[in-house]
mmCIF file of C-alpha atoms in Angstrom:
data_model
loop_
_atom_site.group_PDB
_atom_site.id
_atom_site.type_symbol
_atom_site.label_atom_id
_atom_site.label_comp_id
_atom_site.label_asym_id
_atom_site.label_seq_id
_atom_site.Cartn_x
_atom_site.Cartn_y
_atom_site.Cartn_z
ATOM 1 C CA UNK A 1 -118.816 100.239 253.400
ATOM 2 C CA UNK A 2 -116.106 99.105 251.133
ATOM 3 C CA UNK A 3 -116.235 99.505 247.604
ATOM 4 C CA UNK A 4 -116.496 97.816 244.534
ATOM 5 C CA UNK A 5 -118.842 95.488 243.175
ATOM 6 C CA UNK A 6 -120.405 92.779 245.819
ATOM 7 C CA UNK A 7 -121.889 89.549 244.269
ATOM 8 C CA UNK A 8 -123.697 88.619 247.350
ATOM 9 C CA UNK A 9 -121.773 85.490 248.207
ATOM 10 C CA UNK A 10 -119.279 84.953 250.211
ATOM 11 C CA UNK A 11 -116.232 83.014 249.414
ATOM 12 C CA UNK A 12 -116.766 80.060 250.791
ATOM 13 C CA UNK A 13 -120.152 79.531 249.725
ATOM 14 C CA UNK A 14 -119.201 80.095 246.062
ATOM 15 C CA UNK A 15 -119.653 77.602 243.796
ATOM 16 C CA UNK A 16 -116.351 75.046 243.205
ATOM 17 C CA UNK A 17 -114.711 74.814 239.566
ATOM 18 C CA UNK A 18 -114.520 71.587 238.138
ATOM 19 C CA UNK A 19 -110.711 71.838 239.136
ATOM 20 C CA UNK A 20 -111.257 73.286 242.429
ATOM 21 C CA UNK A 21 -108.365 71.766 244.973
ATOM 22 C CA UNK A 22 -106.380 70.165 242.163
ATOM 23 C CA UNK A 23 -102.534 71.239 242.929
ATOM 24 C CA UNK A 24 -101.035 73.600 240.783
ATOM 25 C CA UNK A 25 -98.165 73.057 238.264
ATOM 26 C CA UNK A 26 -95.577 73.377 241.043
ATOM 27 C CA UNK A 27 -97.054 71.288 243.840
ATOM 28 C CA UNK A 28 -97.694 68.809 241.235
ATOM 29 C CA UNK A 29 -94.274 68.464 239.955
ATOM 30 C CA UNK A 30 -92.722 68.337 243.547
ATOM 31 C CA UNK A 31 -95.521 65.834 244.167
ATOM 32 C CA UNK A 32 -94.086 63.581 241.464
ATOM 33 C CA UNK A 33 -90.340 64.216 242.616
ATOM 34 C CA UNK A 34 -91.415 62.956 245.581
ATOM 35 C CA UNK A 35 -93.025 59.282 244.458
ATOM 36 C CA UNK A 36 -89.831 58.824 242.203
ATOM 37 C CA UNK A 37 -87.234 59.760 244.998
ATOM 38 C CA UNK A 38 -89.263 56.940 247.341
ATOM 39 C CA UNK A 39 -89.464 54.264 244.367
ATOM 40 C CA UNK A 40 -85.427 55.036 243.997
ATOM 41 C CA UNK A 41 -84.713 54.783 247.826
ATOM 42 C CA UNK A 42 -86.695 51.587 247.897
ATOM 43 C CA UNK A 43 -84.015 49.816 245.567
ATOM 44 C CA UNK A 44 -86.511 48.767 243.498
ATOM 45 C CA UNK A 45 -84.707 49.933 240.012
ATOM 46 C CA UNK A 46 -87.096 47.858 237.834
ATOM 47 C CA UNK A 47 -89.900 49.437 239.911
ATOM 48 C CA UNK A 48 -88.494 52.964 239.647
ATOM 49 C CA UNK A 49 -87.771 53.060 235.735
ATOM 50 C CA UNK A 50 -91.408 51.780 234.902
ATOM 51 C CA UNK A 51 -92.584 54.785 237.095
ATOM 52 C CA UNK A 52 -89.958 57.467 235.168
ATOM 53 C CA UNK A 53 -91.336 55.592 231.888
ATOM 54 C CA UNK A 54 -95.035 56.169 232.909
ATOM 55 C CA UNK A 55 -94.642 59.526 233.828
ATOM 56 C CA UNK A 56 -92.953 60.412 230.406
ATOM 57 C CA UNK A 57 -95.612 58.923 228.754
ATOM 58 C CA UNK A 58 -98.131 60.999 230.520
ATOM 59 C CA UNK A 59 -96.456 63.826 230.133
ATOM 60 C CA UNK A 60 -96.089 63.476 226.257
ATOM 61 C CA UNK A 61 -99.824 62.704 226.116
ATOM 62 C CA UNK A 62 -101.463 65.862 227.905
ATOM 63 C CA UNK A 63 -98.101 67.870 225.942
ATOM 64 C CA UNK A 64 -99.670 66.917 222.770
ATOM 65 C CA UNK A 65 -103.635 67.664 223.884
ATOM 66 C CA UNK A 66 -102.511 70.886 225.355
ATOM 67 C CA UNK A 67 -101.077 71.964 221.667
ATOM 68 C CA UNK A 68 -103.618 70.208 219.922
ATOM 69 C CA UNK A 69 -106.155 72.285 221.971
ATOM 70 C CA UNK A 70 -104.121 75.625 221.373
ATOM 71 C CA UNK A 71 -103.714 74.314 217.569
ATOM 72 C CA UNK A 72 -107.137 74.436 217.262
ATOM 73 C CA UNK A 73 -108.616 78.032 218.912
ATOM 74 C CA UNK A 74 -105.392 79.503 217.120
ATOM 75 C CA UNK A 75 -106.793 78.515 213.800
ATOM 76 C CA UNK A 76 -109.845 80.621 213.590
ATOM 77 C CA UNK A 77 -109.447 83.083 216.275
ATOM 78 C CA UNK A 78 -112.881 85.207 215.284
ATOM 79 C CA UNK A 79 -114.931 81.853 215.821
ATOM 80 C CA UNK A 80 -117.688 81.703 218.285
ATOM 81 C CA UNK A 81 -117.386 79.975 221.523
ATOM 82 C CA UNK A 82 -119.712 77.568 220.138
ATOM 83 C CA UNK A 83 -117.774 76.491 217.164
ATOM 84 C CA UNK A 84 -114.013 76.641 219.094
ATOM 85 C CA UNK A 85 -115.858 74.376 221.733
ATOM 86 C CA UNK A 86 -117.197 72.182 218.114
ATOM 87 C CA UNK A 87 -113.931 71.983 217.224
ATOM 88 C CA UNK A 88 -112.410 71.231 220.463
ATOM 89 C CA UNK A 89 -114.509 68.433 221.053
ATOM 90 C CA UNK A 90 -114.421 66.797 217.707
ATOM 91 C CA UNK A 91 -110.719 66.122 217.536
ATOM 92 C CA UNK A 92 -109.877 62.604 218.057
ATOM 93 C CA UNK A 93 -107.065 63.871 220.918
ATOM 94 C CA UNK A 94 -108.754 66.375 222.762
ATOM 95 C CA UNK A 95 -111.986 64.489 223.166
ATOM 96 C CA UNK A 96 -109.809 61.514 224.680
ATOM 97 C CA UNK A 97 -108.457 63.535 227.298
ATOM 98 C CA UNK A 98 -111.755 65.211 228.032
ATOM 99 C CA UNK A 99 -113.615 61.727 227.966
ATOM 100 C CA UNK A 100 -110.699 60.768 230.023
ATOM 101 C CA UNK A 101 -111.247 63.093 233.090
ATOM 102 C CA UNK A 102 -114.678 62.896 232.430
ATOM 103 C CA UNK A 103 -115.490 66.151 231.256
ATOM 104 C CA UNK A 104 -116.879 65.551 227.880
ATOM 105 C CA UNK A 105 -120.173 67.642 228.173
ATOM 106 C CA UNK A 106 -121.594 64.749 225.252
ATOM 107 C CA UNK A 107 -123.379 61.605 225.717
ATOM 108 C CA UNK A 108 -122.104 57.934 224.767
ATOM 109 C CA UNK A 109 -124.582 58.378 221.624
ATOM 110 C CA UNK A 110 -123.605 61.704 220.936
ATOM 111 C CA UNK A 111 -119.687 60.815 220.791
ATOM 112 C CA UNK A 112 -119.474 57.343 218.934
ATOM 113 C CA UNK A 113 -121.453 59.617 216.139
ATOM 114 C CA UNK A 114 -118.512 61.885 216.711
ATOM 115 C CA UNK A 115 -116.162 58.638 215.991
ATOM 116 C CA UNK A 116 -118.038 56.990 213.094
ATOM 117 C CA UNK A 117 -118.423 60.523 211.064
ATOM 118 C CA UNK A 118 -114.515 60.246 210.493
ATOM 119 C CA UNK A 119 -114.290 56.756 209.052
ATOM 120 C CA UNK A 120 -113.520 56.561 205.738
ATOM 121 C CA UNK A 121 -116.613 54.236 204.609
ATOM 122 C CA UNK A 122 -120.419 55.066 205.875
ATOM 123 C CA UNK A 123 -121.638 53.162 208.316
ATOM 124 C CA UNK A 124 -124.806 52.897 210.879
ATOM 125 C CA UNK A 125 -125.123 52.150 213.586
ATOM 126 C CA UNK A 126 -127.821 48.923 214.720
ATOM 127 C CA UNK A 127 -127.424 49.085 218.462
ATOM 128 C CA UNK A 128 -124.935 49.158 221.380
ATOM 129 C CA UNK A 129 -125.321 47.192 224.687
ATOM 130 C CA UNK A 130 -124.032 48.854 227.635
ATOM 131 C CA UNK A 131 -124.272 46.496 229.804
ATOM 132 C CA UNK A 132 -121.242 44.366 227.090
ATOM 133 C CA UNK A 133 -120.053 47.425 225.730
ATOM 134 C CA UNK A 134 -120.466 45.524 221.853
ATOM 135 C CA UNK A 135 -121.560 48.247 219.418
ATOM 136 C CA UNK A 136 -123.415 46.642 216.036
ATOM 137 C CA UNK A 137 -122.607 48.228 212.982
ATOM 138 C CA UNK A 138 -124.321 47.969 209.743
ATOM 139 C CA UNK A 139 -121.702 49.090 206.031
ATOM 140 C CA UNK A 140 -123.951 51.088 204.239
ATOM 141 C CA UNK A 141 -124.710 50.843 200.500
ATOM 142 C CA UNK A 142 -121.729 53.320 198.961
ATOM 143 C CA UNK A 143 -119.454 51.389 201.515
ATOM 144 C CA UNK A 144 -117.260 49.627 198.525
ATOM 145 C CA UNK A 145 -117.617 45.634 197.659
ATOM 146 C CA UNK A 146 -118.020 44.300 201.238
ATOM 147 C CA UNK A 147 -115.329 41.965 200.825
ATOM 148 C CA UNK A 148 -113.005 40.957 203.753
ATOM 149 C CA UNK A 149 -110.603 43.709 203.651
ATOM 150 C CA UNK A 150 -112.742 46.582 203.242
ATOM 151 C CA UNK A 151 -114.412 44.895 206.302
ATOM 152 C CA UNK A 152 -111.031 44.879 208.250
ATOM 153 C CA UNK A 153 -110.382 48.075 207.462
ATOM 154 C CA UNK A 154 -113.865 49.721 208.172
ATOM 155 C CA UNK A 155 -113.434 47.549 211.943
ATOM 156 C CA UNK A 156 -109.982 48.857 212.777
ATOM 157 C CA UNK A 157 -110.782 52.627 211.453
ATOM 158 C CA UNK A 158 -114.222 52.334 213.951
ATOM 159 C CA UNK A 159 -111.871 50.592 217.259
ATOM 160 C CA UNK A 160 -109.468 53.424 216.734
ATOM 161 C CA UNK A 161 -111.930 56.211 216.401
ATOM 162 C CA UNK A 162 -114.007 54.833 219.159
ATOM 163 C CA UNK A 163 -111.412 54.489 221.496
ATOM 164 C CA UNK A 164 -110.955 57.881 221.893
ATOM 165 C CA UNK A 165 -114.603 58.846 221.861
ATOM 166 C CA UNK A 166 -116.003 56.514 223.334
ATOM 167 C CA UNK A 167 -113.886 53.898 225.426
ATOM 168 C CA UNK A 168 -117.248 52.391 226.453
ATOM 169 C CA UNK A 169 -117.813 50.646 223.588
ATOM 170 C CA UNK A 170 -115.127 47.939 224.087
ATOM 171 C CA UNK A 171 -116.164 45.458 220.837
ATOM 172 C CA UNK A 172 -117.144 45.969 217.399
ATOM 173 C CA UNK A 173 -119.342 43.921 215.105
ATOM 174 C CA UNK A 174 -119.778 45.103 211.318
ATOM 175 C CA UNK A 175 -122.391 43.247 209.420
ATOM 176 C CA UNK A 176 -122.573 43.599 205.710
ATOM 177 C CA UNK A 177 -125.419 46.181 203.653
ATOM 178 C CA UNK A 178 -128.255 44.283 202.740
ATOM 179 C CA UNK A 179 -128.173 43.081 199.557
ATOM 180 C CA UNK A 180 -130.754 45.042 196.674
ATOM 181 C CA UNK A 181 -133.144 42.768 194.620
ATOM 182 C CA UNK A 182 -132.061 41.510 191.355
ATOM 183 C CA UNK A 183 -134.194 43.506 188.658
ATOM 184 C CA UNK A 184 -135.564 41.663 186.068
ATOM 185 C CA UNK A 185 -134.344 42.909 182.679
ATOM 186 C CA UNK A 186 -137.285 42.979 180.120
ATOM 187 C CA UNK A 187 -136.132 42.734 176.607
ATOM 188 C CA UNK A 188 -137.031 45.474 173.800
ATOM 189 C CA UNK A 189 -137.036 43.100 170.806
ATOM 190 C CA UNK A 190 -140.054 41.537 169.264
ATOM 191 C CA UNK A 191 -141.780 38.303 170.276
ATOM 192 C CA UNK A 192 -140.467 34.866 168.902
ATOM 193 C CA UNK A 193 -142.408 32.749 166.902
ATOM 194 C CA UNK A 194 -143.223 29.349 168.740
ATOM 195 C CA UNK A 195 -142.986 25.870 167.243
ATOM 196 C CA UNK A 196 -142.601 27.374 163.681
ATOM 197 C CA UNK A 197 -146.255 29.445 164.144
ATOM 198 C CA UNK A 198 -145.379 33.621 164.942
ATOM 199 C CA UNK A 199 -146.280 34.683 168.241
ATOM 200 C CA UNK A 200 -149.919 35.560 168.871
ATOM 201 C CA UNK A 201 -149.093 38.838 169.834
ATOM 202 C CA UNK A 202 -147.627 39.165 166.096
ATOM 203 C CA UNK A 203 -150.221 37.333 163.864
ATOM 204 C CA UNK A 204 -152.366 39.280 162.171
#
């Protein structure tokens, strides 16, 4: 019997990692060598430089989530794996790649709260229809004067943030705080006398 410690499975019956089968760094980068050499050998040069462009631009996004994501564990390196993995998923670049593969563990609710706790007036949230992707928001009280450019604002801030959290919701409607009752403002001063006569409140 050999030794060392046996978990009872064998290899092949293991369980896959979520990245199980994906190539590594070096496959993948003679992968891509390979698509640009065709695109080049095709003659196609408009072709070829929108491929070289796209696969900058890739490369510049996951560059930027991969230091973001280092950025982030570096910062408090005693945290718990429960507030790194807080952390991770509540920056605005990280959760776009995760969201992006898929891998967000957090639900569509769950991550357009994520979004809307970063904009910088309150808002709630009335409903979102799946099946349109149009999320309803309501300004809240303390959300300034509700005039058109605090509207703007609050609408561009919410696509932004949401478009990283959650690219489901493809539309955004804001509707204004409901407006608070007048109060009526009772006077301290005494009663006024009436047609020359005091008030009968006042007569004695």
């Amino acid at each position: 019997m050999s030794g060392g410690t046996s978990t009872g499975v064998a290899p092949d019956e293991r369980p896959a990692s979520p990245v199980s089968g994906a190539p590594n760094a070096e496959t993948a980068g003679r992968l891509v060598e390979e698509v640009l050499d065709r695109l080049a050998n095709s003659g196609d040069r408009a072709a070829c430089e929108a491929a070289e462009e796209l696969v900058r631009v890739l490369m510049e996004f996951y560059g930027a989530g991969l230091a973001r994501a280092v950025e982030l564990i570096g910062r408090h390196p005693d945290a718990t794996a429960r507030d790194t993995l807080a952390a991770l998923l509540g920056d605005e670049l990280v959760a776009g790649l995760l969201v992006l593969h898929g891998l967000h563990p957090d639900d569509v609710s769950r991550r357009v709260d994520r979004a809307l706790d970063g904009l910088p007036h309150p808002v709630e949230t009335v409903g979102f229809d799946a099946t349109t992707g149009v999320l309803r928001l309501r300004l809240t009280g303390s959300a300034g004067c509700g005039c058109a450019g605090t509207r703007d604002g609050v609408e561009q801030a919410a696509r932004d943030a949401l478009a990283c959290f959650a690219p489901e919701v493809t539309a955004v409607e804001l509707q204004e705080a409901p407006r608070e009752p007048a109060l009526l403002q009772i006077g301290a001063g005494p009663p006024r006398a009436v047609d020359g006569r005091r008030s009968p409140a006042t007569a004695p």
